[in-house]
CSV table of C-alpha atoms in Angstrom, one decimal:
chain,number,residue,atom,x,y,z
A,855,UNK,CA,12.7,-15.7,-4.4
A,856,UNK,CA,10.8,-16.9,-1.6
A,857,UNK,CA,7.2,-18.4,-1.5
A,858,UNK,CA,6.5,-15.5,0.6
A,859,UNK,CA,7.9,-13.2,-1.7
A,860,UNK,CA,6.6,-15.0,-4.6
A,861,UNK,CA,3.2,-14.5,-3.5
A,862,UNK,CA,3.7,-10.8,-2.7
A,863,UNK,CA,5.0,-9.8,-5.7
A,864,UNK,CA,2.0,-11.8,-8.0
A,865,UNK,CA,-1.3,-10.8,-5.8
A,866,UNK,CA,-0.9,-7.2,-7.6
A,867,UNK,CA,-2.0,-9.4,-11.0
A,868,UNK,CA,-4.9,-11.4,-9.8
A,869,UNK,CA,-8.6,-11.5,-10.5
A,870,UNK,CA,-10.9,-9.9,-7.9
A,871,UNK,CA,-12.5,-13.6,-6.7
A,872,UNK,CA,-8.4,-14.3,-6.6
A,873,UNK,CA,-7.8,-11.9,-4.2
A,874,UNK,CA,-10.7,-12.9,-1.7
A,875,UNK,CA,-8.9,-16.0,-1.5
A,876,UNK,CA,-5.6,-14.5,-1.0
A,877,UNK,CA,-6.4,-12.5,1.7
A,878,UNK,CA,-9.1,-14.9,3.4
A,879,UNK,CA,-6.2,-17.3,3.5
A,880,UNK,CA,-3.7,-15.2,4.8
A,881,UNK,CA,-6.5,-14.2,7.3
A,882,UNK,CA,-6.3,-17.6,8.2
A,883,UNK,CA,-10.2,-18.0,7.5
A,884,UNK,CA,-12.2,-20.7,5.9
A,885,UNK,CA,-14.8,-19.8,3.3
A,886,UNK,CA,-17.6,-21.0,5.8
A,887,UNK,CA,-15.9,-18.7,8.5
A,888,UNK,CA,-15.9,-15.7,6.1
A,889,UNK,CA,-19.3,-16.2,4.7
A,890,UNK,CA,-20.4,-16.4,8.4
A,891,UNK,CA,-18.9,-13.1,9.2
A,892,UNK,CA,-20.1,-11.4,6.5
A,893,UNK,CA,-24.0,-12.7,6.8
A,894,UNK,CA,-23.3,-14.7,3.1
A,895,UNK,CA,-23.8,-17.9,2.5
A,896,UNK,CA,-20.7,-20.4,1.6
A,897,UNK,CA,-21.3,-21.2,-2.0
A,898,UNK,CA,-21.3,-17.3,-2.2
A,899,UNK,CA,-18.1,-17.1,-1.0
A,900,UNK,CA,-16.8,-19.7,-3.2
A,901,UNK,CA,-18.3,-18.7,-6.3
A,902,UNK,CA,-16.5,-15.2,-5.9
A,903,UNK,CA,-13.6,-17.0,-5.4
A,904,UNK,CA,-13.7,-19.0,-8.6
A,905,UNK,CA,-14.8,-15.8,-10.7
A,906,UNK,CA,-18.2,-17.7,-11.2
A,907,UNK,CA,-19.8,-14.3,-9.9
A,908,UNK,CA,-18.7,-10.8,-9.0
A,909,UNK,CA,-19.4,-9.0,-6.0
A,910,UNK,CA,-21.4,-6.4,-6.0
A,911,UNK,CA,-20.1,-2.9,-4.4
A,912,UNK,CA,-22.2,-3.7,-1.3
A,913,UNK,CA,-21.0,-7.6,-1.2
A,914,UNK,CA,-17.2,-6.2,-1.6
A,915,UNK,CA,-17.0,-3.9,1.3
A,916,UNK,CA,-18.7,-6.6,3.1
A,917,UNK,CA,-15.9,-9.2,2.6
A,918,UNK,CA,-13.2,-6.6,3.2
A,919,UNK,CA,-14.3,-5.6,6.3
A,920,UNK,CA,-14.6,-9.5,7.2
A,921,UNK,CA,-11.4,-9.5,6.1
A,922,UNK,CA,-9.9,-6.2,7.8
A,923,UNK,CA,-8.7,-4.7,4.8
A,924,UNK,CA,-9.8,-1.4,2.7
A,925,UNK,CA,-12.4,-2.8,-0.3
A,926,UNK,CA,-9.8,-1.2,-3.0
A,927,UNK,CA,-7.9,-4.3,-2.2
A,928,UNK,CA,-9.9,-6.5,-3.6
A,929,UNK,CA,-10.5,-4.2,-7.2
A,930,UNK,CA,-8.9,-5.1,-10.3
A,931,UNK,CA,-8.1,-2.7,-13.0
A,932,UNK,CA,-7.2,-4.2,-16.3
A,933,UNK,CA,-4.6,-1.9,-17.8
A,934,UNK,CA,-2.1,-3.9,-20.0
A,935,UNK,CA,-0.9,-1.1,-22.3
A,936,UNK,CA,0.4,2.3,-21.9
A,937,UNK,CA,-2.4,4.1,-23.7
A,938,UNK,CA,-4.9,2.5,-21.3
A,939,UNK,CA,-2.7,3.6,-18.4
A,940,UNK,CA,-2.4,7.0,-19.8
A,941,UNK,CA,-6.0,6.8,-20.3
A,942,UNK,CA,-6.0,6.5,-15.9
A,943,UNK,CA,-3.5,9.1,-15.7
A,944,UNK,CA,-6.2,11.5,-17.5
A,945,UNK,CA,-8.6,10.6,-14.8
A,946,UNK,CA,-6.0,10.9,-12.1
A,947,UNK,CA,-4.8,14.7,-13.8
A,948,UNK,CA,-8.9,15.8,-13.6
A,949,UNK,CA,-9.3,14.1,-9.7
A,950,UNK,CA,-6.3,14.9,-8.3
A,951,UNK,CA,-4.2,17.1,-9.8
A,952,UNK,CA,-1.6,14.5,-11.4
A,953,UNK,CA,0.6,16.4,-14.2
A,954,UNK,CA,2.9,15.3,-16.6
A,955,UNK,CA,6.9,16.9,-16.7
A,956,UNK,CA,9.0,17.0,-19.9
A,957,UNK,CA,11.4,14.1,-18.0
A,958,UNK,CA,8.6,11.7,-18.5
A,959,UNK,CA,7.4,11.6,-14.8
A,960,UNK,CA,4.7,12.9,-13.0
A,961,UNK,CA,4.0,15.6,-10.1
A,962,UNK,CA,1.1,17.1,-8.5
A,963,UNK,CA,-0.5,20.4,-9.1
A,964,UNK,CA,-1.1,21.6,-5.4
A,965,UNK,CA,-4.0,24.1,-6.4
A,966,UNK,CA,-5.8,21.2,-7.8
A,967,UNK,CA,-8.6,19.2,-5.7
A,968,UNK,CA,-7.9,16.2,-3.8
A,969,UNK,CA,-4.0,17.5,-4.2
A,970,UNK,CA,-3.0,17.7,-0.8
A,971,UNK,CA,-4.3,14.1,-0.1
A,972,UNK,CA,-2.7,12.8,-2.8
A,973,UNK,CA,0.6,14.0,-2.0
A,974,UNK,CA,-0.4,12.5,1.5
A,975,UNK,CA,-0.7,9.5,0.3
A,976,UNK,CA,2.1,9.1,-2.1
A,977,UNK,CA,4.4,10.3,0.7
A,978,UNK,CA,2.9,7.2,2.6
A,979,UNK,CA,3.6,5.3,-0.1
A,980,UNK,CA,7.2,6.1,-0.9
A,981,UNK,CA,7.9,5.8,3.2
A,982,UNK,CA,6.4,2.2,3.0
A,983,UNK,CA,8.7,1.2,0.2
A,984,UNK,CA,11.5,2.5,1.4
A,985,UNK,CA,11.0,0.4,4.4
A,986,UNK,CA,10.5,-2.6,2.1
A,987,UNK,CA,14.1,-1.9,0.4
A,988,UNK,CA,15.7,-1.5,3.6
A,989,UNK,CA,14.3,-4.8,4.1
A,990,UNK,CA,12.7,-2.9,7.5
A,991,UNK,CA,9.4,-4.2,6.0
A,992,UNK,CA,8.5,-7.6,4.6
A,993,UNK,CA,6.9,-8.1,1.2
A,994,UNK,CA,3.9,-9.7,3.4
A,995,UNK,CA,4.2,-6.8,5.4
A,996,UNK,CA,4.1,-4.3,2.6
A,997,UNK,CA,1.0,-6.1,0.9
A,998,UNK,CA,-0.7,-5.8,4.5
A,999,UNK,CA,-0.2,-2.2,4.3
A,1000,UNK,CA,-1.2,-1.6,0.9
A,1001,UNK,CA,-4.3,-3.6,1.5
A,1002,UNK,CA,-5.3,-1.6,4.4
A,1003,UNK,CA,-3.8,2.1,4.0
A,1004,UNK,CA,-6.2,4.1,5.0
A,1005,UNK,CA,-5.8,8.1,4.9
């Protein structure tokens, strides 16, 4: 696997002050540059980056926009068993319509709220990863995208 690749494929398991880096680097920024941009000061920066501190809501959409991507890039959800992910599934079933099927996966009820978006979105989704298998898209490319989809 590429370095590239490599660092695709594990950005999807780091930490929150992990990702700022990430993306700052692949931004080609320095911590001073971003802190500037954002009106925060450099230690700031860094101590996010080192998990030393966490971001509030305000200081998160504040480095993503510094960083052109969509602030749910830089969220971490800690789910490391099935009954926690089911647990996100319920929430996802009472937002937006997601059902379970006797096969084992999952569809969308369309009379449900949020439904049509959420179809929307998954369609984007399922598009973007075809373009990844067809090798149309990059890995870097497809982490760009998911970091700044956008509906």
């Amino acid at each position: 696997m590429s370095k590239a690749a490599s660092n695709a494929a594990t950005a999807e398991d780091l930490s929150t002050g992990q990702l700022i880096r990430y993306y700052r680097k692949r931004a080609g920024m320095t911590q001073a540059e971003l802190a500037d941009e954002v009106e925060m000061s450099e230690p700031g920066i860094r101590n996010y980056e080192l998990g030393n501190r966490t971001p509030s809501k305000a200081q998160l959409a504040a480095i993503a926009r510094g960083l052109g991507i969509e602030p749910e890039a830089l969220i971490t959800y800690d789910i490391s068993s099935a009954r926690e992910a089911l647990g996100v599934l319920f929430q996802l079933e009472g937002a937006f319509g997601i059902v379970p099927n006797e096969d084992g996966s999952l569809s969308i009820d369309p009379k449900a709220d949020g439904a049509q978006k959420m179809a929307q979105a998954i369609r984007a989704w399922h598009n973007a990863k075809e373009e990844l298998e067809s090798g149309e898209m990059s890995e870097d490319d497809y982490k760009s995208w998911k970091s700044s989809f956008k509906l």
